[in-house]
Each structure stands twice: as C-alpha cells, then as structure tokens.
XYZ file of C-alpha atoms in Angstrom:
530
model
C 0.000 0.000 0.000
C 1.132 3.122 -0.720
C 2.260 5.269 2.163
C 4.101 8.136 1.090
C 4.417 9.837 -2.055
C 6.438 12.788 -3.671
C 5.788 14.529 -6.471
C 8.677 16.884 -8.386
C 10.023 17.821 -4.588
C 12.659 21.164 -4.887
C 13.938 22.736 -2.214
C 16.605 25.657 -1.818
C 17.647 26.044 1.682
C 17.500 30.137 2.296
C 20.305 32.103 0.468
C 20.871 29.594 -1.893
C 20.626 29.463 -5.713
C 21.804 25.964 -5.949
C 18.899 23.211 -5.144
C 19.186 20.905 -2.492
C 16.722 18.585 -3.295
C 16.243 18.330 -7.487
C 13.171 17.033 -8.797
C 12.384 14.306 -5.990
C 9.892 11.518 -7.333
C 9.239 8.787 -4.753
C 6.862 6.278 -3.558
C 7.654 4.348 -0.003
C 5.389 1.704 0.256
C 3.591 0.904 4.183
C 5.602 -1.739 5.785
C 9.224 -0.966 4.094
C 12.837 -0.704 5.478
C 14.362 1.522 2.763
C 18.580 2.778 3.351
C 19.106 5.936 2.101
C 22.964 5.985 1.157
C 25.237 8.118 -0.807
C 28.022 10.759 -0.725
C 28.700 13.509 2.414
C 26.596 16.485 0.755
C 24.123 15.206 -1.213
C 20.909 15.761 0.599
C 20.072 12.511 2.120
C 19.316 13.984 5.605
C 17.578 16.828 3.595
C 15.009 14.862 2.333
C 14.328 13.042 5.677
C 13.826 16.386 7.302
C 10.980 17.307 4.335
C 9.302 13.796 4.915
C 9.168 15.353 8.420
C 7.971 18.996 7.305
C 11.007 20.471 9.145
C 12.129 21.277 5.882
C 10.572 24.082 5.458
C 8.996 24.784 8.508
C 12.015 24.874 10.894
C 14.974 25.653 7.917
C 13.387 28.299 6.127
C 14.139 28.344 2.114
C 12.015 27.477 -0.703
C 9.888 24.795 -1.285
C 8.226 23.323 -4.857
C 6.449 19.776 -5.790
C 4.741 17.719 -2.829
C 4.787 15.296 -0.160
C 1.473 12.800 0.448
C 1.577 10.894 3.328
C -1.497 8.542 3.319
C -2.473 10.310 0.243
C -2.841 14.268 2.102
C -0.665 16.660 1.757
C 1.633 17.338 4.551
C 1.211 21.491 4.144
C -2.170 20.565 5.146
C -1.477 18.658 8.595
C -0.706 20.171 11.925
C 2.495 19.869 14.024
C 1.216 17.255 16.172
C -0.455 15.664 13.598
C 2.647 14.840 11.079
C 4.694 13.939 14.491
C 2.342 11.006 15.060
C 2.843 9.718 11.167
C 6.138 10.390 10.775
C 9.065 11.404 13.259
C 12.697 11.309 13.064
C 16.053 10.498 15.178
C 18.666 13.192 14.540
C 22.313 12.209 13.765
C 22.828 13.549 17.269
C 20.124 12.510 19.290
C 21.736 14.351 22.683
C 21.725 18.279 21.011
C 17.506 17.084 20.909
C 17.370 16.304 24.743
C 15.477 19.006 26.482
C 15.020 16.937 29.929
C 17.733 15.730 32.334
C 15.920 12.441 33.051
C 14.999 9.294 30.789
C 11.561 9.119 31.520
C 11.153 12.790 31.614
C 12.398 13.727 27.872
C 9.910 10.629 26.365
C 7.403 12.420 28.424
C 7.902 15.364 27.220
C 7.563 14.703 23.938
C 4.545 13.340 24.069
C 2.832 16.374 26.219
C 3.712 18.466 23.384
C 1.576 16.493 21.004
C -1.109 16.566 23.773
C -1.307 13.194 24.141
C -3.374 11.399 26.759
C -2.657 12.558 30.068
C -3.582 8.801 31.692
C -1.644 7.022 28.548
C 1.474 8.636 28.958
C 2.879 6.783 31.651
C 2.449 3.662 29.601
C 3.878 4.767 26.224
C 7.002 5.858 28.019
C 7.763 2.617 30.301
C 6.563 0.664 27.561
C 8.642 2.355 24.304
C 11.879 1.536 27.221
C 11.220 -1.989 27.760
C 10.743 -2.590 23.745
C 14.578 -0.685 23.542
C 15.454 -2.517 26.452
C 16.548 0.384 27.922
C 13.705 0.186 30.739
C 16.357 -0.144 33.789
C 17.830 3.494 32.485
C 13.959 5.351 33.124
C 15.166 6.996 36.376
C 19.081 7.522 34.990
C 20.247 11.136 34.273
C 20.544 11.715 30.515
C 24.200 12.870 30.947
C 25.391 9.299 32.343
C 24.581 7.318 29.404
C 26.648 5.595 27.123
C 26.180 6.816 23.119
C 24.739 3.362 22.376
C 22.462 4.296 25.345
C 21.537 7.597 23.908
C 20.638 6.442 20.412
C 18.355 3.563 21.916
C 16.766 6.865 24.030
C 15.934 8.721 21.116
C 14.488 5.519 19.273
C 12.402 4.931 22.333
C 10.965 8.726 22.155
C 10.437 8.092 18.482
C 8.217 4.915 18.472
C 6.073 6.352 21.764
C 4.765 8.172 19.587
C 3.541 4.908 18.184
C 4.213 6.703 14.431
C 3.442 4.976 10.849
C 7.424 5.782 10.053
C 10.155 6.483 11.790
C 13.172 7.872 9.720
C 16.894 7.404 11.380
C 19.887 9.727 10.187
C 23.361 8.283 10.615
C 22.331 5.821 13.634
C 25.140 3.815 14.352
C 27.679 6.533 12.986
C 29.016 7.123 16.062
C 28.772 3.567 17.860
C 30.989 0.622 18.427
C 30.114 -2.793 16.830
C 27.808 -4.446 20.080
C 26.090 -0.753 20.561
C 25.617 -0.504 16.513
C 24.203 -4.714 16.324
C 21.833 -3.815 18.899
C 20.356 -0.813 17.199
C 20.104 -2.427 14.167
C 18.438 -4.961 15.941
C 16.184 -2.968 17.529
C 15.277 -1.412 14.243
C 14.371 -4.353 12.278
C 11.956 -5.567 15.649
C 10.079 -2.263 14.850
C 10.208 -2.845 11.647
C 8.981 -6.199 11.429
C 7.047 -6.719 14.753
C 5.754 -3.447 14.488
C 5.253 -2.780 11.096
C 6.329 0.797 11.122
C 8.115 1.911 7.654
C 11.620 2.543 8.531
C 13.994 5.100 6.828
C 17.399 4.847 7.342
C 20.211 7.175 5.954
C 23.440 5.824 6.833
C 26.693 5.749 4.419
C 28.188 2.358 6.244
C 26.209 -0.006 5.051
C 27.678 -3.077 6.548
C 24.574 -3.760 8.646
C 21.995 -2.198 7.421
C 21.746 -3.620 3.509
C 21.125 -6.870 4.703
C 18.089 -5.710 7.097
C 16.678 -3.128 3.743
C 13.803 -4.235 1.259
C 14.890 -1.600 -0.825
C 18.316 0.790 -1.689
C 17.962 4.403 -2.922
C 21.162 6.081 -3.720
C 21.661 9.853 -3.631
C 23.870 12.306 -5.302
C 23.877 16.435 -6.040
C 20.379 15.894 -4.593
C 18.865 13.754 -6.969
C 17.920 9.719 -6.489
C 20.175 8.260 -9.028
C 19.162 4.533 -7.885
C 16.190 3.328 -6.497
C 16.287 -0.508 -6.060
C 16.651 -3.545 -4.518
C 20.043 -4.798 -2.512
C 20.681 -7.237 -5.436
C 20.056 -4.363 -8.506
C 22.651 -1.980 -6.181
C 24.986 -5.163 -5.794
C 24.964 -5.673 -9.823
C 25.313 -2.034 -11.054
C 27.874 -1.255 -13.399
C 28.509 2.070 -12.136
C 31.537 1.737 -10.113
C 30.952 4.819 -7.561
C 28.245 2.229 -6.173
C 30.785 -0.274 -5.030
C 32.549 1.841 -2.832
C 29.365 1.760 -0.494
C 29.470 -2.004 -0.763
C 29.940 -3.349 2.966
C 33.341 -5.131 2.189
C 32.403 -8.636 2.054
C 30.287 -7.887 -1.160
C 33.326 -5.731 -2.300
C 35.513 -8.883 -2.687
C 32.293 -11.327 -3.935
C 32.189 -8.646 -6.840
C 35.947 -8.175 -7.792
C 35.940 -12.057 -7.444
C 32.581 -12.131 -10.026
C 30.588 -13.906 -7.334
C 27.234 -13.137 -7.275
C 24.695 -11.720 -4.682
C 25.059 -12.927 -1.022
C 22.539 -11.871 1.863
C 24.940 -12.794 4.791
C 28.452 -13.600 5.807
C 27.591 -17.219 6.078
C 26.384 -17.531 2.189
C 29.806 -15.312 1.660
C 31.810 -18.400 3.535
C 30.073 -20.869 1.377
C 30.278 -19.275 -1.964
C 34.297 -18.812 -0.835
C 35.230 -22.318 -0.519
C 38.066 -23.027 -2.360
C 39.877 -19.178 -2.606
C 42.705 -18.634 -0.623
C 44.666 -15.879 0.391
C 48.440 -14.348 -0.118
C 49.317 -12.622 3.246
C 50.542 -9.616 3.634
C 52.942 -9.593 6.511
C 52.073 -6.867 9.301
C 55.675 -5.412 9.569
C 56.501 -3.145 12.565
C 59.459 -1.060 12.714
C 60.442 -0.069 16.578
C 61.336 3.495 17.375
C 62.149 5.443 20.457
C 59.358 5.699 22.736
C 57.808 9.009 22.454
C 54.808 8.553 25.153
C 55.282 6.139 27.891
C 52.263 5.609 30.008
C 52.848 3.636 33.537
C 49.946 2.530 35.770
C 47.385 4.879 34.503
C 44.292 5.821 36.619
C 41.984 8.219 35.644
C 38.245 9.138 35.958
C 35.758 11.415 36.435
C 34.709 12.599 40.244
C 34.185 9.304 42.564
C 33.873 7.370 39.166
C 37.424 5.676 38.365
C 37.394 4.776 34.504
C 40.819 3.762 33.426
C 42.247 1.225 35.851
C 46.512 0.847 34.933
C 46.611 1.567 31.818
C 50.706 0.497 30.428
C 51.261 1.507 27.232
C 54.505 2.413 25.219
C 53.899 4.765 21.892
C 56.669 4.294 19.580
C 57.932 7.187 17.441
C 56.514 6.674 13.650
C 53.181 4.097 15.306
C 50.031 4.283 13.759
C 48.364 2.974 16.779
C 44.572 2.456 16.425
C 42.579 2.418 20.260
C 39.383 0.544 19.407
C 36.431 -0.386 22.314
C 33.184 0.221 23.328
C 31.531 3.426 24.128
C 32.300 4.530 27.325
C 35.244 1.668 28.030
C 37.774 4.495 28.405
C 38.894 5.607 25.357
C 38.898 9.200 25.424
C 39.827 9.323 29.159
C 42.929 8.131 27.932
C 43.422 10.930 25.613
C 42.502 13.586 28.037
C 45.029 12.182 30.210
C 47.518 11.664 27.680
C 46.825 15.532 26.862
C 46.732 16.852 30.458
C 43.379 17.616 30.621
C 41.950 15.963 33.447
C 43.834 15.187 36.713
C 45.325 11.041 36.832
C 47.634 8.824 38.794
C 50.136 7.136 37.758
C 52.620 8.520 34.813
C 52.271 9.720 31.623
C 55.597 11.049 30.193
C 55.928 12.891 26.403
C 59.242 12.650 25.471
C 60.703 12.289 28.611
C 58.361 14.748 30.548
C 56.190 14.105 32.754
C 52.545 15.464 31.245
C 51.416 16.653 34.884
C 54.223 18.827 34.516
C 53.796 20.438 31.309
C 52.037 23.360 30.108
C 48.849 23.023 27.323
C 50.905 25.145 25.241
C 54.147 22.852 25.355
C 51.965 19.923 25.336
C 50.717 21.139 21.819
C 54.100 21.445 20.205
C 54.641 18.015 20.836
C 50.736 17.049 19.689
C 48.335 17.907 17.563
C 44.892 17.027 18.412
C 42.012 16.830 16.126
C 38.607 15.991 17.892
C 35.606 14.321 16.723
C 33.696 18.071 15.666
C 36.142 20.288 13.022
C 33.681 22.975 13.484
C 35.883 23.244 16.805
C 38.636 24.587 15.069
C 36.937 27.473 13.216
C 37.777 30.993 14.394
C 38.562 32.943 11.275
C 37.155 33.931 8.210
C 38.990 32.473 5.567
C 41.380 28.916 5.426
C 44.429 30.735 5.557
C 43.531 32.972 8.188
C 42.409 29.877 9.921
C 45.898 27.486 9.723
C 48.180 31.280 10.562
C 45.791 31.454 13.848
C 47.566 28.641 15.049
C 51.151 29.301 14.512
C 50.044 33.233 15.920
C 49.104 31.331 19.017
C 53.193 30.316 19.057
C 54.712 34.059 17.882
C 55.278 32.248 14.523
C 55.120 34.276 11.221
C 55.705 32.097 8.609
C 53.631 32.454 5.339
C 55.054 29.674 3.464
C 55.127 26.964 5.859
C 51.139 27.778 5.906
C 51.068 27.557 1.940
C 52.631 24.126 2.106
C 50.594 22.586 4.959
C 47.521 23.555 2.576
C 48.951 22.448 -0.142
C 49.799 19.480 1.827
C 46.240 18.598 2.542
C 44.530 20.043 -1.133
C 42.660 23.301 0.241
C 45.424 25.615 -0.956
C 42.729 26.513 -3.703
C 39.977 27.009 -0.780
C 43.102 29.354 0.934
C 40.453 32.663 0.615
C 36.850 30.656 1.240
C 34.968 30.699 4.679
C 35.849 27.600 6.606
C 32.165 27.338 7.612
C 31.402 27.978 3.219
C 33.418 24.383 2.755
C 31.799 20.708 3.112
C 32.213 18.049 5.168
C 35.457 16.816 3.785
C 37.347 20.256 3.219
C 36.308 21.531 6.922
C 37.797 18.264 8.143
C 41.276 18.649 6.030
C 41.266 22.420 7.470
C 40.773 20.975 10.971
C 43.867 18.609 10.401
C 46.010 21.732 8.613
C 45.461 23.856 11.648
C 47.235 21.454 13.586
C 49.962 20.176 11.735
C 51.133 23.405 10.646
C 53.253 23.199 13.962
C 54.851 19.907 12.769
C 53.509 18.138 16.104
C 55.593 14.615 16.069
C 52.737 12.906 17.207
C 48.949 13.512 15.983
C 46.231 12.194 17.674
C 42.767 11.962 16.124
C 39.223 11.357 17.822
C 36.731 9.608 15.291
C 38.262 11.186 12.317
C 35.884 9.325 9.748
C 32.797 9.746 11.655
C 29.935 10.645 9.470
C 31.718 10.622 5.925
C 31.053 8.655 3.152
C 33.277 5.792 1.837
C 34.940 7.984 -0.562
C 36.119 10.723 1.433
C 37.068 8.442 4.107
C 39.207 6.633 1.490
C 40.873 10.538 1.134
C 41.213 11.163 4.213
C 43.148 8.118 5.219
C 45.147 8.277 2.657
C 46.538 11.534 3.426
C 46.780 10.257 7.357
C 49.097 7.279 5.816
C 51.206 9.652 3.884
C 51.697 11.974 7.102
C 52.462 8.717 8.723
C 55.256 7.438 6.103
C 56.672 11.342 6.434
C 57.450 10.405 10.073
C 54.807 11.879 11.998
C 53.345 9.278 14.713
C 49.622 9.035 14.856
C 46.943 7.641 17.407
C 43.493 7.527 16.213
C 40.652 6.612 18.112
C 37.721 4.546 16.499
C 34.721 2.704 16.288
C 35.384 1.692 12.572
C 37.248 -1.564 12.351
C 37.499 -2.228 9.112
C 39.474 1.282 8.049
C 41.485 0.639 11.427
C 42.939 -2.808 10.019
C 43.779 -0.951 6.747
C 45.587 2.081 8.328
C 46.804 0.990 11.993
C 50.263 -0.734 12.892
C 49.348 -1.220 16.138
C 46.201 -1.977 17.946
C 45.031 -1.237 21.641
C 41.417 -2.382 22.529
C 40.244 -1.181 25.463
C 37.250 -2.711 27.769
C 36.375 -1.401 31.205
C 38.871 0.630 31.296
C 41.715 -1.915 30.854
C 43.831 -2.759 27.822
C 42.902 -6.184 27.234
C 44.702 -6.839 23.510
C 47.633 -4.978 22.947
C 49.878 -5.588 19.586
C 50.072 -5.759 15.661
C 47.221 -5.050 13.516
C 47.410 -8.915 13.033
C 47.939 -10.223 16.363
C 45.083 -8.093 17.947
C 42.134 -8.650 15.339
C 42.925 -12.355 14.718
C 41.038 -14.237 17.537
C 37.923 -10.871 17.639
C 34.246 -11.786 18.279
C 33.056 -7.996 17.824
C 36.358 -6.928 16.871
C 37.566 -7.558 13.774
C 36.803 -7.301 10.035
C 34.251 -9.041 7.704
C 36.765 -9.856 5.618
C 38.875 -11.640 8.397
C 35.753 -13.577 9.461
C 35.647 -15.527 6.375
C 39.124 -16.390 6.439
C 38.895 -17.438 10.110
C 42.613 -17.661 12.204
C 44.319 -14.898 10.437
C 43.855 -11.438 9.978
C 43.133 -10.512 5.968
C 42.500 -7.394 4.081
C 40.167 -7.303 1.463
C 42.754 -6.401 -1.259
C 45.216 -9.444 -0.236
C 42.387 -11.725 -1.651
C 43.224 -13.717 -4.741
C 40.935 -16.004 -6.998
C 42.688 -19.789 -7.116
C-alpha cells in the first residue's frame, strides 16, 4: 500500500541558488525498510527532514512539488499531527534532549503532542522496555553511554507509536555491540511493528542486509532506487565503494549476490589468500604511560593503563563506548587530573604546560567545526602558529597544499563541506609539525569515498614520520591504516599488539573480511581467486 508519495520535490535552503533537493519523485510503500545511502553532501538527511515537514517549517528556504503521506498533503497537517505519522532520530540525538531524566524527555515529547494525560505513563515505560533500555527510566541523561543515547531517542520516536520512523546516521558514532543492537532494535520495529523505517546511513555493513529496498543519492537527486541485489549488480563503479566489504571482494571475485556472511563463507570455498605480513618497525618511545588511573569525580574509569607509543606508530585504540577511550586521551593531553605517569618525550605530562603539550601534539577531535575561528582557510591554519609568535607564510602555503585546500586558501571555513572543513581541521594542527597527531573519530559521518581521502593523506603523514593515534569505532578502516592496535574494555587494555595479532582471535572486533578467512587477519585487497 502506498504510504508516502512525492511529487517533483525542490527545495533551496534560504540564500541559496543551488537546489538541495532536485526534482524528488518517490513512492515508499507501508511496511518498508528503505537505506538511504550516498556521498557527504548530497541531501540525504535533507530529504528526511521534508518527509518530516522540518524542511521548510524549521529551515526556512524554498519549497516546490509535494509530499502525500497517506495520500494528504503534509502542508495541510498540523504539528502534532505529522509527528504522530512520521518522526525522526537526529544524527545527534543528545543536542535534541530538552530533559535531564529518561523518563522525563519521552514524556515530554509526548505532552507536546497533547497526548493522553492517563496514557502517557504507559507509552514511556513501555517504548523503554521494547529498547530494552527500561532499567535506564530513572538515569540522568548525561550518564549514558552513546549506544544508550541512540536507543533513548528511538524509544521517544516509536512512543509516539508513528506509521514511520526515519533514522539519520544511527550507528555513525557507535561501536560494533552498541551498533548490532540498534540495528536490531530497528528491524523488531520494523517487522514486529510494522512501522516503515527510513534509514540514511553511508556504512552499510549492517543495514543492507536488514533493507527491502536501496535508494542512492547524489547532487540531490535519487540516481538509484532498487533492490540490494540491482545496487549489488550495477555497473557504475561509484556504487561499489558503499558495498559493505564482504560484497566488495564477492564482486571483484565475479561472485554473485550474497545476503549474509555465512552464504559469503560458502560461496568462498576453495579461494585462498596471499598474506601480507604486518611489519613493525620499533622506534624510540615518544609517550610512555605507567599505571594509569583516571576518571571522572568518585567514578574511576581507566584502571593501569601500560602503554609504550613508539615514534613513527600508527596505533589504532578501538572499544566500546564509554570503556575508556577518550579518558585516555585527556590524560595523555593533560586535561583531566590522573595517577600514575604519563611522560611525552621524557616529561612528565602533569608537569607540562597546554601550550608545550601542543608542540609536541596535535589534536584533532571528533567536531572540526571546533577549530573554526577565522574567516577564511588561511587565516584559519596562521591562527595557530600566531598562538606560538610564529610568522611564517610559506610553511602555511605548504601545509595547505599538503592537505589540497590551498585553492579554498580565501573561502569561509564554515562555506566548505564536510570533507574540506575536516582537512582544514587537520592543517590547523599540523602546521606546527607536532611529532605525534592524535585523532578522535576522524571518519565519523563521511562517506566511503572521502574516508578513502582522508586516510590516505593520514598514511602519507604517517610514512613522512609523523606518529599518529586515532581513536575509532570503525574496524574495518582501522585494520587498513593501523600498525598497532590497543582495545580497550572497562577501562583496561585487554589486547595490545600488531594489527594482526590483535584482530585475529575478535568476536566484535575484527573485520568481515577476516571472518571468512577465520585464524588470520586478511585485508580485502590481499584476496586472490585460485
């Protein structure tokens, strides 16, 4: 049955000539579980927020074509009205929390829709227990995990008990368990439920496999609309790169079509694999960390930490959300108080000043928006070597040269896209030629392509001699960039070592690609056809 339906949908967001959304014709059947994938930029989460009506009620700009949900048009329905057909769970679900408790923000969502005074009580304890999330109803919002937060915003979404639910970048942000039980949790609503899910997410390892049907977007237009098997067989090769990686290799290999990792392992039998050895080179030991304890008020979160960080490591720190991961960092970077020892080059960090701290490391955090200030790219990347008395015009012409946004020098940092702002973010810091560079989620939120960019670039700083730490949720580009591995649980290091030695034996942590060839760690490209 037809549920919603768009007709010639423009839409210019306000100031713009360019469209954002170009001549939109869609029909989403009642029942479906349709991904939304495609580039950083081209209006995926745009077209979401017009299913919604936030585009343009909340955004502003101009508007053409229409949207029919249950065959009226959405101009015609009130607030409350469109919120109980269609809602949606924001890329960041905690900038939407406007209550401090769990059972207060579901609450108060559904107050503002003037639902039921007596029925509220319900729809809140009962939306919980379906997220199994119902032991977190008295917990302050602040205290949860991400995985926790993401399952809170679900659970405000479906107590609304709404025909469709669209989801923007879920499990972006989430380690494998937290992003297998969303997706979990997703397909119950789906299927149990039999709300019409909409999911935009650009790493599609988990969620093709769960999706009836694949739209692909680009420069705002749907340039595929079709099943997993039609966006598995296209000839266009930009498709591919959005492949989870499993189906990457069945295609190079000409295998066709497999729905699971266990059809992948049968239609396999018989290739083998020529290893690449996982070579590490020693250096002097530029951070030496001793007995680490760290945490947050009466809450101890990093329990003796020992780690040695070698001059020219790529060291990747994988584990859950909340295990401990950026505690480290702050530690690492003198930011919160810890016991134990923590030396950088020699010096204790305790000791050391932010400022000296920041010749010696460059950090890039999860948001590049951080690092705007200025208003242009070359204004931005001189800010920081003004910060250090240092005039020096043409070591800030190479570093964005370095990094391709030389061209962007005189542009608005906030004027550039997802990619650029990120490579500015990265400029800004190694224009002080840090030795060591440590990076927070670097790849969070950016399509395949980009990501493939952006790592690149990271191993070429790497090869240079710069030593880099990233932290990260995603495995896969982890095996493919990282020397060294450090997987933290609870706040302990419990797999320390090569890239090899640490994903090799991994339940949750490791790659698709290594799970087929079981007992040794593989990359996709070391694959070879018998």
């Amino acid at each position: 049955m037809e549920f919603i339906n768009i007709k010639n949908l423009n839409y210019y967001y306000p100031n713009e000539n360019e469209k954002a959304l170009d001549n939109i014709n869609l029909n989403i059947e009642k029942g479906e579980l349709v991904l939304i994938t495609g580039k950083s930029g081209s209006s995926k989460s745009t077209l979401g927020k017009a299913i919604t009506g936030a585009v343009p009620n909340f955004y502003g700009g101009r508007i053409g074509g229409e949207i029919l949900i249950n065959q009226t048009d959405i101009k015609e329905l009130k607030d409350g009205d469109r919120a109980k057909l269609v809602t949606m769970v924001l890329q960041h679900p905690e900038k939407s929390f406007l209550m401090d408790k769990v059972h207060r923000e579901i609450a108060f969502g559904l107050e503002n829709i003037a639902y039921d005074e007596k029925g509220i009580k319900r729809r809140v304890f009962e939306a919980l227990e379906f997220c199994n999330i119902l032991d977190l109803a008295y917990r302050n919002i602040d205290t949860l995990s991400g995985g926790e937060k993401q399952k809170l915003a679900i659970a405000a979404a479906l107590s609304y008990s709404p025909e469709c639910i669209i989801l923007d970048e879920p499990t972006s942000q989430l380690d494998p368990s937290a992003a297998e039980e969303i997706v979990n949790i997703i397909k119950k609503i789906n299927k149990e439920l039999f709300i019409t899910i909409m999911v935009i997410e650009q790493r599609t390892n988990k969620w093709l496999m769960a999706a009836d049907r694949v739209l692909f977007m680009e420069n705002g237009k749907i340039s595929l609309d079709g099943s997993r098997e039609e966006f598995y067989q296209s000839k266009i090769h930009k498709y591919n790169e959005f492949l989870p990686s499993y189906l990457r290799l069945l295609k190079r290999l000409n295998i066709g079509y497999k729905n699971s990792l266990k059809e992948a392992k049968e239609a396999l039998n018989g290739i083998k694999v020529n290893k690449i050895e996982n070579k590490i080179y020693p250096g002097n030991t530029l951070i030496s960390i001793k007995n680490l304890k760290a945490g947050y008020g009466d809450r101890n979160v990093l329990d003796g930490i020992n780690l040695d960080i070698k001059q020219g490591d790529f060291l990747g720190i994988i584990g859950s959300n909340g295990a401990g991961k950026t505690t480290l960092l702050k530690s690492v970077l003198n930011l919160i108080p810890y016991k134990g020892s923590v030396k950088i080059s020699g010096i204790e960090a305790s000791k050391m000043s932010l400022k000296e701290i920041g010749r010696e490391i460059g950090y890039i955090s999860q948001n590049p928006n951080d690092y705007i200030w200025k208003d242009t790219v070359y204004e931005e990347v001189k800010f920081t070597l003004s910060n250090y008395s240092i005039e020096d015009e043409d070591l800030v012409n190479q570093t964005l040269k370095q990094l391709d946004i030389y061209k962007y020098k005189d542009k608005n940092p906030r004027d550039l896209s997802g990619g650029e702002l990120q490579r500015l973010a990265m400029a800004a810091v190694l224009v002080l030629k840090p030795k060591i560079l440590i990076l927070d989620e670097i790849t969070r939120g950016i399509d395949p392509i980009l990501k493939k960019r952006i790592s690149g670039l990271l191993k070429k700083i790497n090869e240079s001699g710069t030593t880099i730490i990233i932290v990260t949720h995603d495995i896969e580009n982890a095996a493919l960039l990282c020397k060294n591995l450090a997987l933290i649980i609870n706040g302990e290091i419990v797999s320390y070592g090569s890239r090899d030695q640490v994903l090799k034996d991994g339940i949750y942590y490791s790659t698709d690609i290594n799970k087929l060839f079981k007992n040794n760690v593989y990359l996709e490209e070391e694959v070879k056809n018998v």
